[in-house]
């Protein structure tokens, strides 16, 4: 199948399969060659139960189709075929919501309202969908393209207007 893979999403999926001994016992082998988003080298994966060997190897050939291939070998794989297929396909990177140069709010702490204004300066930096320069000059990553991590910038004036409009509806 084609499509660049979101490395963070794929690693979460892989850990859900072989991250603990109980689940891993049914997976005798997992082998794959994957096209990871923003990488020019093939990502080769080989797992035996919980043991994982994964690394970037040689570059993809110029002009070649970057086709992902993965195989699961083990007990009960046929029953899990749909779950495995859907899990892998969910790792294909989606188009990003924000462009380089867009103003955004980036999650910067544990509190629910811990967001700071910044500007997207790069896509797919170190496997993260966004690299963001905050207004104070610091740089952070947006590890997922979700509002929990990166959301649309709204000025204070617009925020007050929306709050007033919401209050009127009550």
C-alpha atoms as an extended CHARMM CRD file, in Angstrom:
* protein
*
       170  EXT
         1         1  UNK       CA              0.0000000000        0.0000000000        0.0000000000  PROA      1               0.0000000000
         2         2  UNK       CA              1.1000000000        3.5700000000       -0.6200000000  PROA      2               0.0000000000
         3         3  UNK       CA              1.1690000000        6.5810000000        1.6690000000  PROA      3               0.0000000000
         4         4  UNK       CA              3.7260000000        7.9870000000        4.0830000000  PROA      4               0.0000000000
         5         5  UNK       CA              3.4720000000        6.6450000000        7.6310000000  PROA      5               0.0000000000
         6         6  UNK       CA              3.2210000000        8.8170000000       10.7510000000  PROA      6               0.0000000000
         7         7  UNK       CA              6.0470000000        7.3510000000       12.8900000000  PROA      7               0.0000000000
         8         8  UNK       CA              4.4770000000        8.2480000000       16.2500000000  PROA      8               0.0000000000
         9         9  UNK       CA              1.1510000000        6.7170000000       15.2550000000  PROA      9               0.0000000000
        10        10  UNK       CA              2.8420000000        3.5800000000       13.9440000000  PROA      10              0.0000000000
        11        11  UNK       CA              4.9300000000        3.1100000000       17.0930000000  PROA      11              0.0000000000
        12        12  UNK       CA              1.7860000000        3.3960000000       19.2440000000  PROA      12              0.0000000000
        13        13  UNK       CA              0.0720000000        0.8040000000       17.0730000000  PROA      13              0.0000000000
        14        14  UNK       CA              3.0780000000       -1.5360000000       17.1900000000  PROA      14              0.0000000000
        15        15  UNK       CA              3.2780000000       -1.2160000000       20.9800000000  PROA      15              0.0000000000
        16        16  UNK       CA             -0.4100000000       -2.0850000000       21.2490000000  PROA      16              0.0000000000
        17        17  UNK       CA              0.4020000000       -5.3610000000       19.4750000000  PROA      17              0.0000000000
        18        18  UNK       CA              3.7340000000       -6.4170000000       20.9920000000  PROA      18              0.0000000000
        19        19  UNK       CA              4.3230000000       -3.9720000000       23.8480000000  PROA      19              0.0000000000
        20        20  UNK       CA              3.3560000000       -6.4450000000       26.5510000000  PROA      20              0.0000000000
        21        21  UNK       CA              4.0510000000      -10.1380000000       26.9240000000  PROA      21              0.0000000000
        22        22  UNK       CA              0.4060000000      -11.2400000000       26.9360000000  PROA      22              0.0000000000
        23        23  UNK       CA             -0.3320000000       -9.7130000000       23.5130000000  PROA      23              0.0000000000
        24        24  UNK       CA              3.1070000000      -10.4140000000       22.0330000000  PROA      24              0.0000000000
        25        25  UNK       CA              2.9330000000      -14.1900000000       22.5600000000  PROA      25              0.0000000000
        26        26  UNK       CA              0.6930000000      -14.6200000000       19.4890000000  PROA      26              0.0000000000
        27        27  UNK       CA              2.9780000000      -12.5900000000       17.2060000000  PROA      27              0.0000000000
        28        28  UNK       CA              5.7760000000      -14.9030000000       16.1150000000  PROA      28              0.0000000000
        29        29  UNK       CA              7.1140000000      -12.4200000000       13.5690000000  PROA      29              0.0000000000
        30        30  UNK       CA              6.3250000000       -8.9910000000       12.1780000000  PROA      30              0.0000000000
        31        31  UNK       CA              8.3340000000       -7.8690000000        9.1690000000  PROA      31              0.0000000000
        32        32  UNK       CA              8.0060000000       -4.7090000000        7.1710000000  PROA      32              0.0000000000
        33        33  UNK       CA              9.5070000000       -2.0450000000        4.9540000000  PROA      33              0.0000000000
        34        34  UNK       CA              7.8000000000        1.3110000000        5.4550000000  PROA      34              0.0000000000
        35        35  UNK       CA              7.8130000000        4.7860000000        3.9570000000  PROA      35              0.0000000000
        36        36  UNK       CA              8.0130000000        7.0930000000        6.9950000000  PROA      36              0.0000000000
        37        37  UNK       CA              6.8280000000       10.6890000000        6.5190000000  PROA      37              0.0000000000
        38        38  UNK       CA              9.6810000000       13.1440000000        5.8020000000  PROA      38              0.0000000000
        39        39  UNK       CA             12.3250000000       10.4090000000        5.5510000000  PROA      39              0.0000000000
        40        40  UNK       CA             14.2370000000        9.5120000000        2.3980000000  PROA      40              0.0000000000
        41        41  UNK       CA             15.4170000000        6.1330000000        3.6790000000  PROA      41              0.0000000000
        42        42  UNK       CA             13.4360000000        2.9150000000        3.9630000000  PROA      42              0.0000000000
        43        43  UNK       CA             12.3370000000        1.9740000000        7.4820000000  PROA      43              0.0000000000
        44        44  UNK       CA             12.8760000000       -1.7430000000        8.0860000000  PROA      44              0.0000000000
        45        45  UNK       CA             11.0770000000       -3.5020000000       10.9160000000  PROA      45              0.0000000000
        46        46  UNK       CA             11.5720000000       -7.0240000000       12.2620000000  PROA      46              0.0000000000
        47        47  UNK       CA              9.8910000000       -8.2330000000       15.4350000000  PROA      47              0.0000000000
        48        48  UNK       CA              9.9790000000      -11.5690000000       17.2310000000  PROA      48              0.0000000000
        49        49  UNK       CA              7.3830000000      -11.5240000000       20.0020000000  PROA      49              0.0000000000
        50        50  UNK       CA              8.3130000000       -8.4220000000       22.0800000000  PROA      50              0.0000000000
        51        51  UNK       CA             11.7850000000       -7.9780000000       20.5820000000  PROA      51              0.0000000000
        52        52  UNK       CA             11.8820000000       -5.2080000000       17.9950000000  PROA      52              0.0000000000
        53        53  UNK       CA             14.6520000000       -4.4120000000       15.5320000000  PROA      53              0.0000000000
        54        54  UNK       CA             13.8240000000       -1.2510000000       13.6020000000  PROA      54              0.0000000000
        55        55  UNK       CA             16.0090000000        1.1430000000       11.6710000000  PROA      55              0.0000000000
        56        56  UNK       CA             16.3180000000        3.3150000000        8.6180000000  PROA      56              0.0000000000
        57        57  UNK       CA             18.3690000000        1.6500000000        5.9040000000  PROA      57              0.0000000000
        58        58  UNK       CA             19.1130000000        2.6120000000        2.3280000000  PROA      58              0.0000000000
        59        59  UNK       CA             17.4780000000        5.4800000000        0.4400000000  PROA      59              0.0000000000
        60        60  UNK       CA             14.4020000000        4.8880000000       -1.6780000000  PROA      60              0.0000000000
        61        61  UNK       CA             15.3270000000        4.7320000000       -5.3680000000  PROA      61              0.0000000000
        62        62  UNK       CA             14.8610000000        7.9910000000       -7.2380000000  PROA      62              0.0000000000
        63        63  UNK       CA             11.3890000000        8.0500000000       -8.8270000000  PROA      63              0.0000000000
        64        64  UNK       CA             10.4070000000        4.6800000000       -7.3420000000  PROA      64              0.0000000000
        65        65  UNK       CA              6.9700000000        4.1700000000       -5.8020000000  PROA      65              0.0000000000
        66        66  UNK       CA              7.3940000000        4.1740000000       -2.0240000000  PROA      66              0.0000000000
        67        67  UNK       CA              5.2720000000        1.1430000000       -1.2950000000  PROA      67              0.0000000000
        68        68  UNK       CA              4.7620000000       -0.0050000000        2.3000000000  PROA      68              0.0000000000
        69        69  UNK       CA              4.8520000000       -3.7170000000        2.9920000000  PROA      69              0.0000000000
        70        70  UNK       CA              4.1850000000       -5.3890000000        6.3200000000  PROA      70              0.0000000000
        71        71  UNK       CA              3.3970000000       -8.9680000000        7.2840000000  PROA      71              0.0000000000
        72        72  UNK       CA              2.1850000000      -10.4120000000       10.5730000000  PROA      72              0.0000000000
        73        73  UNK       CA              3.0170000000      -14.0590000000       11.2530000000  PROA      73              0.0000000000
        74        74  UNK       CA              1.5470000000      -15.8430000000       14.2440000000  PROA      74              0.0000000000
        75        75  UNK       CA             -1.4020000000      -17.4700000000       15.9430000000  PROA      75              0.0000000000
        76        76  UNK       CA             -4.8610000000      -16.1120000000       15.1800000000  PROA      76              0.0000000000
        77        77  UNK       CA             -3.6840000000      -13.6510000000       12.5460000000  PROA      77              0.0000000000
        78        78  UNK       CA             -6.5240000000      -14.4850000000       10.1470000000  PROA      78              0.0000000000
        79        79  UNK       CA             -9.0890000000      -13.5580000000       12.8450000000  PROA      79              0.0000000000
        80        80  UNK       CA             -7.2000000000      -10.2960000000       13.4280000000  PROA      80              0.0000000000
        81        81  UNK       CA             -6.7530000000       -9.4660000000        9.7620000000  PROA      81              0.0000000000
        82        82  UNK       CA             -9.2760000000       -6.6050000000        9.6910000000  PROA      82              0.0000000000
        83        83  UNK       CA             -8.0010000000       -5.1410000000       12.9870000000  PROA      83              0.0000000000
        84        84  UNK       CA             -4.3850000000       -5.2990000000       11.7610000000  PROA      84              0.0000000000
        85        85  UNK       CA             -5.2240000000       -3.8350000000        8.3580000000  PROA      85              0.0000000000
        86        86  UNK       CA             -7.2440000000       -0.9820000000        9.8600000000  PROA      86              0.0000000000
        87        87  UNK       CA             -4.5440000000       -0.3510000000       12.4720000000  PROA      87              0.0000000000
        88        88  UNK       CA             -1.7810000000       -0.0420000000        9.8860000000  PROA      88              0.0000000000
        89        89  UNK       CA             -3.8950000000        2.0610000000        7.5140000000  PROA      89              0.0000000000
        90        90  UNK       CA             -4.7320000000        4.4540000000       10.3790000000  PROA      90              0.0000000000
        91        91  UNK       CA             -0.9990000000        5.2230000000       10.5640000000  PROA      91              0.0000000000
        92        92  UNK       CA             -0.9170000000        6.8300000000        7.1120000000  PROA      92              0.0000000000
        93        93  UNK       CA             -0.1720000000       10.5200000000        7.6510000000  PROA      93              0.0000000000
        94        94  UNK       CA             -3.1280000000       12.7900000000        6.9030000000  PROA      94              0.0000000000
        95        95  UNK       CA             -2.8390000000       16.2530000000        5.3180000000  PROA      95              0.0000000000
        96        96  UNK       CA             -1.9660000000       18.7780000000        8.0080000000  PROA      96              0.0000000000
        97        97  UNK       CA             -4.4540000000       21.4560000000        9.0890000000  PROA      97              0.0000000000
        98        98  UNK       CA             -1.9630000000       24.3300000000        9.4220000000  PROA      98              0.0000000000
        99        99  UNK       CA              0.5510000000       25.6950000000        6.9260000000  PROA      99              0.0000000000
       100       100  UNK       CA              4.0620000000       26.9270000000        7.6170000000  PROA      100             0.0000000000
       101       101  UNK       CA              3.6310000000       30.5530000000        8.6730000000  PROA      101             0.0000000000
       102       102  UNK       CA              0.1950000000       30.0660000000       10.2810000000  PROA      102             0.0000000000
       103       103  UNK       CA             -0.3680000000       31.4410000000       13.7770000000  PROA      103             0.0000000000
       104       104  UNK       CA             -1.4640000000       28.6840000000       16.1690000000  PROA      104             0.0000000000
       105       105  UNK       CA             -1.8490000000       27.9110000000       19.8490000000  PROA      105             0.0000000000
       106       106  UNK       CA              0.5750000000       25.2110000000       21.0410000000  PROA      106             0.0000000000
       107       107  UNK       CA              0.1620000000       23.0560000000       24.1430000000  PROA      107             0.0000000000
       108       108  UNK       CA              2.9850000000       23.9660000000       26.5300000000  PROA      108             0.0000000000
       109       109  UNK       CA              2.0040000000       22.4310000000       29.8700000000  PROA      109             0.0000000000
       110       110  UNK       CA             -0.1660000000       19.9210000000       31.6810000000  PROA      110             0.0000000000
       111       111  UNK       CA             -3.0460000000       22.2730000000       32.5730000000  PROA      111             0.0000000000
       112       112  UNK       CA             -6.0500000000       22.1990000000       30.2470000000  PROA      112             0.0000000000
       113       113  UNK       CA             -5.5200000000       25.8550000000       29.3160000000  PROA      113             0.0000000000
       114       114  UNK       CA             -1.7140000000       25.6550000000       28.9740000000  PROA      114             0.0000000000
       115       115  UNK       CA             -1.4890000000       26.9390000000       25.3950000000  PROA      115             0.0000000000
       116       116  UNK       CA              0.7900000000       29.6460000000       24.0430000000  PROA      116             0.0000000000
       117       117  UNK       CA              0.6310000000       31.5500000000       20.7690000000  PROA      117             0.0000000000
       118       118  UNK       CA              3.2240000000       30.7620000000       18.1400000000  PROA      118             0.0000000000
       119       119  UNK       CA              3.9130000000       30.2910000000       14.4410000000  PROA      119             0.0000000000
       120       120  UNK       CA              4.3370000000       27.0280000000       12.5310000000  PROA      120             0.0000000000
       121       121  UNK       CA              7.9170000000       27.0360000000       11.2060000000  PROA      121             0.0000000000
       122       122  UNK       CA              8.2560000000       23.4900000000        9.8610000000  PROA      122             0.0000000000
       123       123  UNK       CA              6.2480000000       20.3740000000        8.9920000000  PROA      123             0.0000000000
       124       124  UNK       CA              7.2940000000       16.8550000000        9.9650000000  PROA      124             0.0000000000
       125       125  UNK       CA             10.3170000000       17.8190000000       12.0550000000  PROA      125             0.0000000000
       126       126  UNK       CA             11.8220000000       14.8440000000       13.8950000000  PROA      126             0.0000000000
       127       127  UNK       CA              8.6390000000       12.8340000000       13.1470000000  PROA      127             0.0000000000
       128       128  UNK       CA              6.3810000000       15.5370000000       14.6450000000  PROA      128             0.0000000000
       129       129  UNK       CA              3.7420000000       17.1290000000       12.3930000000  PROA      129             0.0000000000
       130       130  UNK       CA              4.6470000000       20.6500000000       13.5350000000  PROA      130             0.0000000000
       131       131  UNK       CA              7.5830000000       22.6430000000       14.8120000000  PROA      131             0.0000000000
       132       132  UNK       CA              6.3210000000       25.8890000000       16.3360000000  PROA      132             0.0000000000
       133       133  UNK       CA              8.1640000000       29.0490000000       17.3920000000  PROA      133             0.0000000000
       134       134  UNK       CA              6.4070000000       30.5700000000       20.3820000000  PROA      134             0.0000000000
       135       135  UNK       CA              6.0990000000       34.3300000000       20.8010000000  PROA      135             0.0000000000
       136       136  UNK       CA              8.8510000000       34.2250000000       23.4640000000  PROA      136             0.0000000000
       137       137  UNK       CA             11.2500000000       32.7220000000       20.8820000000  PROA      137             0.0000000000
       138       138  UNK       CA             11.2710000000       29.1750000000       22.2580000000  PROA      138             0.0000000000
       139       139  UNK       CA             10.4840000000       26.3240000000       19.8890000000  PROA      139             0.0000000000
       140       140  UNK       CA              8.2140000000       23.3610000000       20.5970000000  PROA      140             0.0000000000
       141       141  UNK       CA              6.8430000000       20.4200000000       18.6660000000  PROA      141             0.0000000000
       142       142  UNK       CA              3.2340000000       19.6080000000       17.9930000000  PROA      142             0.0000000000
       143       143  UNK       CA              3.4300000000       15.7940000000       18.3000000000  PROA      143             0.0000000000
       144       144  UNK       CA             -0.0210000000       15.2130000000       16.7980000000  PROA      144             0.0000000000
       145       145  UNK       CA             -2.2400000000       17.2490000000       14.5040000000  PROA      145             0.0000000000
       146       146  UNK       CA             -5.0300000000       17.4240000000       17.0680000000  PROA      146             0.0000000000
       147       147  UNK       CA             -6.5570000000       20.3110000000       19.0180000000  PROA      147             0.0000000000
       148       148  UNK       CA             -5.2240000000       18.7550000000       22.2230000000  PROA      148             0.0000000000
       149       149  UNK       CA             -1.7150000000       19.7440000000       21.0130000000  PROA      149             0.0000000000
       150       150  UNK       CA             -2.0880000000       22.4390000000       18.3330000000  PROA      150             0.0000000000
       151       151  UNK       CA             -5.1470000000       24.5340000000       17.6700000000  PROA      151             0.0000000000
       152       152  UNK       CA             -6.2230000000       27.5530000000       15.6840000000  PROA      152             0.0000000000
       153       153  UNK       CA             -5.0270000000       30.8910000000       17.0000000000  PROA      153             0.0000000000
       154       154  UNK       CA             -7.8530000000       33.1380000000       18.0970000000  PROA      154             0.0000000000
       155       155  UNK       CA             -7.1080000000       36.7310000000       19.0860000000  PROA      155             0.0000000000
       156       156  UNK       CA             -8.2530000000       37.9400000000       22.5130000000  PROA      156             0.0000000000
       157       157  UNK       CA            -10.7700000000       40.2230000000       20.8070000000  PROA      157             0.0000000000
       158       158  UNK       CA            -12.2600000000       37.2920000000       18.8260000000  PROA      158             0.0000000000
       159       159  UNK       CA            -12.2310000000       35.0770000000       21.9280000000  PROA      159             0.0000000000
       160       160  UNK       CA            -14.2410000000       37.6750000000       23.8710000000  PROA      160             0.0000000000
       161       161  UNK       CA            -16.6760000000       38.0340000000       20.9610000000  PROA      161             0.0000000000
       162       162  UNK       CA            -17.2280000000       34.2490000000       20.8590000000  PROA      162             0.0000000000
       163       163  UNK       CA            -17.7130000000       34.0840000000       24.6370000000  PROA      163             0.0000000000
       164       164  UNK       CA            -20.3070000000       36.8980000000       24.4770000000  PROA      164             0.0000000000
       165       165  UNK       CA            -22.1410000000       35.1580000000       21.6320000000  PROA      165             0.0000000000
       166       166  UNK       CA            -22.2030000000       31.8840000000       23.5640000000  PROA      166             0.0000000000
       167       167  UNK       CA            -23.5510000000       33.6720000000       26.6370000000  PROA      167             0.0000000000
       168       168  UNK       CA            -26.4110000000       35.1850000000       24.5760000000  PROA      168             0.0000000000
       169       169  UNK       CA            -27.4730000000       31.6890000000       23.4120000000  PROA      169             0.0000000000
       170       170  UNK       CA            -27.9840000000       30.5430000000       27.0190000000  PROA      170             0.0000000000
